[in-house]
Coordinates of C-alpha atoms in Angstrom, one line a residue:
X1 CA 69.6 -44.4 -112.7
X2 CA 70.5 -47.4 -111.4
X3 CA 69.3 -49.4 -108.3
X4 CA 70.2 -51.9 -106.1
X5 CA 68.7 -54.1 -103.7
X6 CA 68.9 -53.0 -100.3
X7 CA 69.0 -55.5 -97.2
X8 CA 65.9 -53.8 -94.4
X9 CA 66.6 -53.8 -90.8
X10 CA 65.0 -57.2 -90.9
X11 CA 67.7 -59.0 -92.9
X12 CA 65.1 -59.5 -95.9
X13 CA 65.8 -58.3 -99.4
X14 CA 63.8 -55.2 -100.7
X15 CA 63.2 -55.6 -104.4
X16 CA 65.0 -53.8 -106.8
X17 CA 62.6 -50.4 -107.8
X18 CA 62.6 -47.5 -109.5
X19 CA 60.2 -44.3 -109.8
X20 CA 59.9 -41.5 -112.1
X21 CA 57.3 -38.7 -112.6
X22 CA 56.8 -38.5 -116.6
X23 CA 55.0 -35.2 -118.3
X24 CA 51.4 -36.0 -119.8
X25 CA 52.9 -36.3 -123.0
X26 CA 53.2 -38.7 -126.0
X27 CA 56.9 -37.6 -125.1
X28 CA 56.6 -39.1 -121.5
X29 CA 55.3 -41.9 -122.8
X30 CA 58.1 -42.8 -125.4
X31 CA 60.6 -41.9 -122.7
X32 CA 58.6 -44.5 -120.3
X33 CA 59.1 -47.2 -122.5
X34 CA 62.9 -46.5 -123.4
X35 CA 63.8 -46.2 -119.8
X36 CA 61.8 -49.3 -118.8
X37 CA 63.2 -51.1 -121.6
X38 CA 66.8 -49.5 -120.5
X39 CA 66.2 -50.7 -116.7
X40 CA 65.0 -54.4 -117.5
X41 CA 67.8 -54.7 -119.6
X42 CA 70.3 -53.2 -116.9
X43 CA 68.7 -55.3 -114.3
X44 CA 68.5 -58.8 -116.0
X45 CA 71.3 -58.9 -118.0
X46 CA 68.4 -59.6 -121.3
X47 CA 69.7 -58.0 -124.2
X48 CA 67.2 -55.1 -125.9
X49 CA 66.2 -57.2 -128.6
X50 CA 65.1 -59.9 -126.2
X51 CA 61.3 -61.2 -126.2
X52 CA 61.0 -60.3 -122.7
X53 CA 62.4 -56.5 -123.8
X54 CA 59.9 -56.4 -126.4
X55 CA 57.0 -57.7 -124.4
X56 CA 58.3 -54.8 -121.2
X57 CA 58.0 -52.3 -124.3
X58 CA 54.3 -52.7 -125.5
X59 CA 53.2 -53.2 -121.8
X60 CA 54.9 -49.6 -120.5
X61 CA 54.1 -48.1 -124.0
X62 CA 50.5 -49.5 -123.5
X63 CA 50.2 -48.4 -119.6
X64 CA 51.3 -45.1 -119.8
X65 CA 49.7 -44.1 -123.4
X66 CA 46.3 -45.2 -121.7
X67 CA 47.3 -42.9 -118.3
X68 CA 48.2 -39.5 -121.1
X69 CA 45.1 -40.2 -122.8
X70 CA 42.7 -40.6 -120.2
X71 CA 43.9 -40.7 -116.9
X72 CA 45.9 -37.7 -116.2
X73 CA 44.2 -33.8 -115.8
X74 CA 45.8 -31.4 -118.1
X75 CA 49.2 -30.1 -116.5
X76 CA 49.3 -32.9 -114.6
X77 CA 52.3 -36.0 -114.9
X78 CA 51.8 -39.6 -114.2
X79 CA 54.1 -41.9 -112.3
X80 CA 56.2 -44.7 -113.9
X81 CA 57.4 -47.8 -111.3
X82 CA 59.7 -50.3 -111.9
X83 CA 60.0 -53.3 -109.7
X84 CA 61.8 -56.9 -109.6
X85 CA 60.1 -58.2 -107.2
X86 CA 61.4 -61.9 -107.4
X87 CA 63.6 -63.0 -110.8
X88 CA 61.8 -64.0 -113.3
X89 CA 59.1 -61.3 -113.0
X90 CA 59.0 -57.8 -114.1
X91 CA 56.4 -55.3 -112.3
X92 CA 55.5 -52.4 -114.3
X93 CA 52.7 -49.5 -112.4
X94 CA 52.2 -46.3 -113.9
X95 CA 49.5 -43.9 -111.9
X96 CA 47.7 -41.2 -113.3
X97 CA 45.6 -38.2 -111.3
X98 CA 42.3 -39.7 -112.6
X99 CA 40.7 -42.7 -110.1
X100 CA 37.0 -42.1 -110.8
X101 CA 38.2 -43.3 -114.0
X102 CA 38.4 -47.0 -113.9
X103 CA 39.2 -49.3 -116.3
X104 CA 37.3 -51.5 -118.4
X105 CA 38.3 -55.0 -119.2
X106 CA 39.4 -56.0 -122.6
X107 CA 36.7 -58.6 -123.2
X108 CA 34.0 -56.7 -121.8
X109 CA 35.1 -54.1 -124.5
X110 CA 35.9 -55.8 -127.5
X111 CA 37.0 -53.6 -130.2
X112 CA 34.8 -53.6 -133.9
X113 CA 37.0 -55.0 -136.2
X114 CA 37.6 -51.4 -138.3
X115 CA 38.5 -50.1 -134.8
X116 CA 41.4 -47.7 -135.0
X117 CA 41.9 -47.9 -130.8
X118 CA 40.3 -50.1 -128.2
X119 CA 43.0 -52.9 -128.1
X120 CA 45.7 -51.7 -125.3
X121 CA 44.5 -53.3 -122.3
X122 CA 43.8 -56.7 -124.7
X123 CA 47.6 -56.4 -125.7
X124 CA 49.0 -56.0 -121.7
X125 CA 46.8 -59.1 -120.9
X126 CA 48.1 -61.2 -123.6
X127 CA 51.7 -60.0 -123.2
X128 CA 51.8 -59.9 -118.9
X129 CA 51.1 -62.8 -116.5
X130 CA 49.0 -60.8 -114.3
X131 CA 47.6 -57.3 -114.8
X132 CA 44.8 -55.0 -112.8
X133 CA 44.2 -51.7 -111.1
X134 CA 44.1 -50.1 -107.3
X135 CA 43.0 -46.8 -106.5
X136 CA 45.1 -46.1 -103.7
X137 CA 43.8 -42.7 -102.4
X138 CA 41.6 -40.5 -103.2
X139 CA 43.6 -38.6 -105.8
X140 CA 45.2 -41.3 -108.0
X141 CA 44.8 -44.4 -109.4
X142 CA 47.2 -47.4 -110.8
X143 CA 47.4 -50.0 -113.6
X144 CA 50.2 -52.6 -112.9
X145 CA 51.3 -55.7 -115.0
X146 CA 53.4 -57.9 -114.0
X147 CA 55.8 -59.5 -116.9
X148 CA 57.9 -63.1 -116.7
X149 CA 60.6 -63.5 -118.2
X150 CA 63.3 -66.5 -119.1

């Protein structure tokens, strides 16, 4: 599971990346956030209890439980990608099969206070330095957050 950086034809650095396809599942989701934990730790040297770790955990747990529970058709996976773009940053995407379904942002949405669920995408704001949304094609659609670190 590990990556490297490659050098391109150009002599430039490509980022460090990985991508996995994840089952629709409250199971892909757990395993999204252990392996994203398990890269960020691999890749940065941060150790699991970190506050960077932590804050990679609630983003990908976050991302990917919003992608299960309403972004992906039944039967269908969603995609988990990991990038370091540049150290000190963290890039977390995970696309789902559902584009006509964009997102709504946090303040626009505010959850009532007795609210059991409406707080995700308030949680990846607070938690990432930047966050949004592309719909790349006409089948899919992905959230990214980017996370700093050190």
């Amino acid at each position: 599971m590990t990556q490297r950086q490659t050098t391109s034809r150009t002599g430039r650095v490509e980022p460090l990346r990985l991508g996995l396809r994840l089952s629709g599942s409250r199971r892909g989701v757990r395993l999204a956030r252990r392996l994203a934990v398990q890269q960020f730790t691999e890749w940065t040297g941060l150790p699991h209890h970190s506050d960077a770790a932590y804050a990679v955990a609630l983003v990908t747990d976050e991302l990917a439980a919003n992608a299960v529970a309403h972004g992906t058709v039944p039967g269908r996976d969603f995609r988990l990608t990991l990038l370091l773009p540049t150290e000190g940053v963290l890039r977390v995407e995970v696309t789902d099969t559902r584009p006509e379904r964009g997102l709504v942002h946090p303040v626009n949405a505010a959850a009532t206070p007795d609210a059991e669920s409406g707080r995700g995408l308030l949680l990846v704001a607070v938690y990432s330095a930047r966050w949004g949304y592309a719909c790349r094609d006409a089948l899919t659609k992905t959230v990214w957050a980017e996370i700093a670190y050190r």
